[in-house]
Coordinates of C-alpha atoms (C1' of nucleotides) in Angstrom, one line a residue:
Chain A
M1 CA 4.0 8.1 18.7
A2 CA 2.1 10.6 16.5
E3 CA -1.5 11.3 17.1
I4 CA -3.5 9.7 14.4
T5 CA -6.7 11.2 13.4
N6 CA -7.2 10.0 9.9
K7 CA -9.3 7.1 8.6
T8 CA -10.5 4.5 11.1
L9 CA -11.6 1.0 10.1
L10 CA -13.6 -1.2 12.4
L11 CA -13.2 -4.9 11.4
P12 CA -14.9 -7.9 12.9
A13 CA -12.1 -9.9 14.7
G14 CA -13.8 -13.3 14.2
G15 CA -12.3 -14.5 17.5
M16 CA -8.8 -13.2 16.7
D17 CA -6.6 -12.3 19.6
L18 CA -4.7 -9.3 18.1
E19 CA -1.8 -9.3 20.5
A20 CA -1.2 -13.0 20.4
T21 CA -1.4 -12.9 16.6
L22 CA 1.1 -10.0 16.2
F23 CA 3.7 -11.3 18.7
C24 CA 3.6 -15.0 18.3
G25 CA 6.7 -15.0 16.1
Q26 CA 5.3 -14.8 12.6
S27 CA 5.7 -11.0 12.2
F28 CA 8.4 -8.6 13.3
S29 CA 6.6 -5.5 12.0
W30 CA 4.5 -4.4 15.0
E31 CA 5.5 -2.7 18.2
K32 CA 3.5 -1.9 21.3
A33 CA 2.3 1.7 21.4
P34 CA 0.6 3.6 24.3
N35 CA -3.0 3.0 25.3
G36 CA -3.0 -0.7 24.5
A37 CA -2.5 -0.1 20.8
F38 CA 0.0 -1.7 18.4
A39 CA 1.8 0.3 15.7
G40 CA 2.8 -1.6 12.6
A41 CA 3.6 -1.6 8.9
A42 CA 2.9 -3.7 5.9
G43 CA 4.5 -2.7 2.7
D44 CA 4.0 1.0 2.3
R45 CA 1.0 1.0 4.5
A46 CA 0.9 1.5 8.3
A47 CA -1.7 1.2 11.0
L48 CA -2.3 1.7 14.6
A49 CA -4.3 -1.4 15.7
R50 CA -6.4 -1.9 18.8
Q51 CA -8.6 -4.8 20.0
E52 CA -12.0 -3.6 21.2
G53 CA -13.8 -6.8 22.2
D54 CA -14.3 -8.8 19.0
T55 CA -13.6 -5.8 16.8
I56 CA -10.2 -4.7 15.4
R57 CA -9.9 -0.9 15.3
L58 CA -7.4 0.3 12.7
D59 CA -6.4 3.9 12.6
I60 CA -4.8 4.5 9.2
P61 CA -2.4 7.5 8.9
H62 CA -2.4 7.6 5.1
P63 CA -5.8 6.4 4.0
R64 CA -6.2 5.3 0.4
A65 CA -8.5 3.2 -1.7
G66 CA -8.3 -0.5 -0.9
D67 CA -7.3 -0.2 2.7
E68 CA -10.1 -2.3 4.0
T69 CA -9.5 -5.1 1.5
F70 CA -5.8 -4.9 2.2
W71 CA -6.1 -5.2 6.0
R72 CA -8.9 -7.8 5.9
H73 CA -6.5 -10.0 3.8
Y74 CA -3.5 -9.2 6.0
F75 CA -5.4 -10.4 9.1
A76 CA -7.0 -13.3 7.3
L77 CA -10.4 -12.1 8.4
D78 CA -12.2 -13.9 5.6
T79 CA -10.8 -17.2 6.7
D80 CA -13.3 -19.2 8.9
Y81 CA -11.1 -20.0 11.9
A82 CA -14.1 -21.3 13.9
A83 CA -14.7 -24.0 11.3
L84 CA -10.9 -24.6 11.0
L85 CA -10.6 -25.1 14.8
D86 CA -13.5 -27.6 14.7
T87 CA -11.7 -29.5 12.0
F88 CA -8.4 -29.5 14.0
G89 CA -10.4 -30.7 17.0
K90 CA -10.6 -34.1 15.4
D91 CA -7.1 -34.8 16.6
P92 CA -6.8 -34.6 20.4
T93 CA -3.2 -33.4 20.4
L94 CA -3.8 -30.8 17.7
A95 CA -6.9 -29.7 19.6
K96 CA -4.7 -29.1 22.7
C97 CA -2.4 -26.9 20.7
T98 CA -5.3 -24.8 19.3
T99 CA -6.8 -24.4 22.8
T100 CA -3.6 -22.7 24.0
G101 CA -3.3 -20.4 21.0
R102 CA -6.9 -20.1 20.2
G103 CA -6.9 -16.5 19.0
I104 CA -3.9 -16.8 16.7
R105 CA -4.3 -16.2 13.0
V106 CA -1.7 -16.7 10.3
L107 CA -1.1 -13.3 8.8
N108 CA -0.9 -12.7 5.0
Q109 CA 2.2 -10.4 5.0
P110 CA 3.6 -8.6 2.0
F111 CA 6.3 -10.6 0.2
F112 CA 9.2 -8.2 0.4
D113 CA 8.6 -7.4 4.1
T114 CA 8.5 -11.0 5.0
L115 CA 11.6 -11.8 3.0
L116 CA 13.6 -9.0 4.8
T117 CA 12.3 -9.7 8.3
F118 CA 13.0 -13.5 8.1
I119 CA 16.4 -12.9 6.7
L120 CA 16.9 -10.8 9.9
S121 CA 15.5 -13.7 12.0
Q122 CA 18.4 -16.0 11.5
N123 CA 20.3 -16.7 14.7
N124 CA 18.5 -13.8 16.3
H125 CA 15.9 -12.9 19.0
I126 CA 12.4 -11.7 18.3
P127 CA 12.9 -8.4 20.2
R128 CA 16.1 -7.7 18.3
I129 CA 14.6 -8.7 15.0
T130 CA 11.7 -6.3 15.7
G131 CA 14.2 -3.6 16.6
I132 CA 16.2 -4.0 13.4
A133 CA 13.1 -4.0 11.3
G134 CA 11.9 -0.8 13.0
R135 CA 15.2 0.9 12.3
L136 CA 15.1 -0.3 8.7
R137 CA 11.6 1.3 8.2
A138 CA 12.6 4.4 10.0
G139 CA 15.8 4.8 8.1
F140 CA 14.7 3.9 4.6
G141 CA 10.9 3.4 4.5
P142 CA 8.3 5.9 3.3
G143 CA 7.3 8.3 6.1
L144 CA 3.5 7.9 6.5
A145 CA 3.1 10.2 9.5
P146 CA 5.5 11.6 12.1
G147 CA 7.3 8.6 13.6
I148 CA 5.5 6.1 11.4
H149 CA 7.2 4.5 8.4
G150 CA 6.3 1.8 5.9
F151 CA 8.8 -0.8 4.6
P152 CA 11.3 0.4 2.1
A153 CA 10.8 -0.6 -1.5
P154 CA 13.4 -3.0 -3.0
E155 CA 14.6 -0.3 -5.4
V156 CA 15.5 1.9 -2.4
L157 CA 17.7 -0.7 -0.7
A158 CA 19.1 -2.1 -3.9
V159 CA 21.3 1.0 -4.5
L160 CA 22.8 1.0 -1.0
D161 CA 26.0 -0.5 0.4
V162 CA 26.6 -2.5 3.6
E163 CA 28.0 0.7 5.2
D164 CA 24.7 2.5 4.6
L165 CA 22.9 -0.1 6.7
A166 CA 25.4 0.2 9.6
A167 CA 22.8 2.1 11.7
L168 CA 20.5 -1.0 11.6
R169 CA 23.0 -3.0 13.7
S170 CA 22.0 -6.1 11.8
G171 CA 25.5 -7.5 11.7
F172 CA 26.4 -10.1 9.0
R173 CA 22.8 -10.0 7.8
A174 CA 23.2 -6.6 6.1
K175 CA 24.7 -8.0 3.0
Y176 CA 21.9 -10.5 2.8
L177 CA 19.3 -7.7 2.9
L178 CA 21.0 -6.0 0.1
D179 CA 21.3 -9.1 -2.1
A180 CA 17.5 -9.8 -1.5
A181 CA 16.7 -6.2 -2.4
R182 CA 18.8 -6.3 -5.6
R183 CA 17.3 -9.6 -6.7
V184 CA 13.8 -8.4 -6.2
A185 CA 14.5 -4.9 -7.7
D186 CA 16.0 -6.6 -10.8
E187 CA 12.9 -8.8 -11.1
D188 CA 15.2 -11.8 -10.9
I189 CA 12.9 -12.9 -8.1
T190 CA 9.3 -11.7 -7.9
E191 CA 6.2 -12.6 -6.0
E192 CA 4.5 -13.3 -9.4
K193 CA 7.2 -15.8 -10.4
L194 CA 7.0 -17.5 -7.0
R195 CA 3.2 -17.8 -7.2
F196 CA 3.6 -19.5 -10.6
L197 CA 6.2 -22.1 -9.4
A198 CA 5.5 -25.3 -7.6
D199 CA 6.6 -25.4 -4.0
P200 CA 10.0 -27.0 -4.4
D201 CA 10.9 -24.7 -7.3
A202 CA 9.7 -21.6 -5.4
R203 CA 11.8 -22.7 -2.4
K204 CA 14.8 -23.2 -4.7
M205 CA 14.3 -19.7 -6.2
L206 CA 14.2 -18.1 -2.8
M207 CA 17.3 -20.0 -1.6
G208 CA 19.2 -18.4 -4.5
I209 CA 19.3 -15.2 -2.3
R210 CA 22.3 -15.0 -0.1
G211 CA 21.3 -15.7 3.5
V212 CA 18.1 -17.5 2.6
G213 CA 18.2 -21.2 3.6
P214 CA 15.3 -23.7 3.8
K215 CA 13.9 -22.3 7.0
V216 CA 13.7 -18.7 5.8
A217 CA 12.4 -19.8 2.4
D218 CA 9.6 -21.8 3.9
C219 CA 8.6 -19.0 6.3
V220 CA 8.4 -16.5 3.3
L221 CA 6.3 -19.0 1.4
L222 CA 4.0 -19.6 4.3
Y223 CA 3.6 -16.1 5.7
S224 CA 3.4 -14.1 2.5
L225 CA 2.2 -16.5 -0.2
E226 CA -0.2 -18.8 1.7
R227 CA 1.8 -21.8 0.7
Y228 CA 0.5 -24.0 3.4
A229 CA 1.9 -27.1 1.9
V230 CA 5.4 -26.2 3.1
V231 CA 6.1 -26.3 6.8
P232 CA 8.8 -24.1 8.4
M233 CA 10.8 -25.8 11.1
D234 CA 14.0 -25.3 13.0
V235 CA 15.8 -28.2 14.7
W236 CA 13.9 -27.7 18.0
M237 CA 10.6 -27.6 16.2
K238 CA 11.3 -30.8 14.4
R239 CA 12.0 -32.5 17.7
A240 CA 8.7 -31.0 19.1
M241 CA 6.8 -32.2 16.1
A242 CA 8.3 -35.7 16.3
R243 CA 7.3 -35.9 19.9
L244 CA 3.8 -34.6 19.5
F245 CA 3.0 -36.2 16.2
P246 CA 5.2 -39.2 15.7
G247 CA 3.0 -40.2 12.7
G248 CA 3.4 -36.8 11.0
M249 CA 0.8 -34.0 10.7
P250 CA -2.6 -35.4 11.5
P251 CA -5.0 -35.9 8.5
C252 CA -7.5 -33.3 9.9
A253 CA -4.9 -30.6 9.2
K254 CA -4.8 -31.5 5.5
G255 CA -4.9 -28.3 3.3
S256 CA -4.2 -26.1 6.3
E257 CA -0.9 -27.5 7.5
G258 CA 0.7 -24.1 7.8
I259 CA -2.0 -22.8 10.2
A260 CA -1.8 -26.0 12.2
Q261 CA 2.0 -25.6 12.3
Q262 CA 1.6 -22.1 13.8
F263 CA -0.6 -23.5 16.6
I264 CA 1.8 -26.4 17.2
F265 CA 4.8 -24.1 17.3
N266 CA 3.3 -21.7 19.8
W267 CA 2.0 -24.5 22.1
A268 CA 5.3 -26.3 22.0
R269 CA 7.2 -23.1 22.7
D270 CA 5.2 -22.5 25.9
N271 CA 5.0 -26.1 27.0
L272 CA 8.1 -28.1 25.9
P273 CA 11.7 -27.5 27.0
R274 CA 13.9 -25.9 24.4
G275 CA 16.5 -28.5 25.0
G276 CA 14.4 -31.2 23.5
Chain B
dT1 C1' 29.4 -12.4 32.5
dG2 C1' 28.2 -15.8 29.6
dC3 C1' 24.7 -18.2 27.0
dC4 C1' 22.0 -18.3 23.1
dA5 C1' 18.7 -16.8 19.5
dG6 C1' 12.3 -19.9 15.0
dG7 C1' 20.1 -20.1 10.5
dC8 C1' 23.2 -19.8 7.1
dA9 C1' 27.7 -19.6 4.6
dT10 C1' 32.0 -21.3 4.4
dC11 C1' 35.7 -24.4 5.3
dT12 C1' 37.5 -29.0 5.8
dA13 C1' 37.9 -33.8 5.5
Chain C
dT1 C1' 28.4 -34.7 1.0
dA2 C1' 28.4 -34.2 5.9
dG3 C1' 30.1 -32.1 9.9
dA4 C1' 32.3 -28.2 12.3
dT5 C1' 32.8 -23.5 12.9
dG6 C1' 32.2 -18.5 12.7
dC7 C1' 29.1 -14.8 12.4
dA8 C1' 27.2 -9.5 15.0
dT9 C1' 24.4 -8.1 18.3
dG10 C1' 21.7 -7.7 22.3
dG11 C1' 18.1 -9.9 25.6
dC12 C1' 18.2 -12.4 29.6

DNA sequence: TGCCAGGCATCTA
DNA sequence: TAGATGCATGGC
């Protein structure tokens, strides 16, 4: 890991648990670095993040205008989670879930990063997804400092072939990454178009990409476009939801279903058997 | 050594 | 249209 001596941002954490947030399964763009720090990338920006009490310290290797705004939005620091947790507390089961994962925040990740990493997530393990994403950045992303790379732009990947991605060891997913890159680079699918569309149409547009099914589409909408009306679920999560909330998502989660979903998912993963 | 991973595409009936 | 099967790779 390169020594980073550039710009430092100190942001109020607002109760966020940085490690729990970065490694709860919503992002595959962060890795543990020495000294209790976490090295990560978002788009063509990178940071070395540390939790210091209720402050998040971000060392920025390539500082530029708008960094603070960008990272505040990324970590959802302007969302009042204390008020949200009070609201969720109106349902005893949901309150139990938020107690377990109290410091988790739903990140606002860049669209293209989220699309690529969740394409990689299918039939895969979190450590391996993180590894492939790291090799993708290292091989094709902009170098921001020695050993630190951002995510590649769609145009960079769009001109490559499957053979060019062999070093990623992403398996059958390589062709899906390239199709996604080409569709975005050609502006066939853009973040702006998705924001304009209603949820079902945005979902349908994303599922036009090879390798993107309903699960990946919903994760992209939730984690990069703040579309909390859609709820990503795999088969196991559907069973967990049915068991915990037989009547569906509790009314107190209305308007913040995606955030509630993240708490439920992490509680269920720690407390319910995977078999059902 | 074998199972399985926050799925999806493809094939078949 | 629904169900079955294969997929690449590596953590555990």
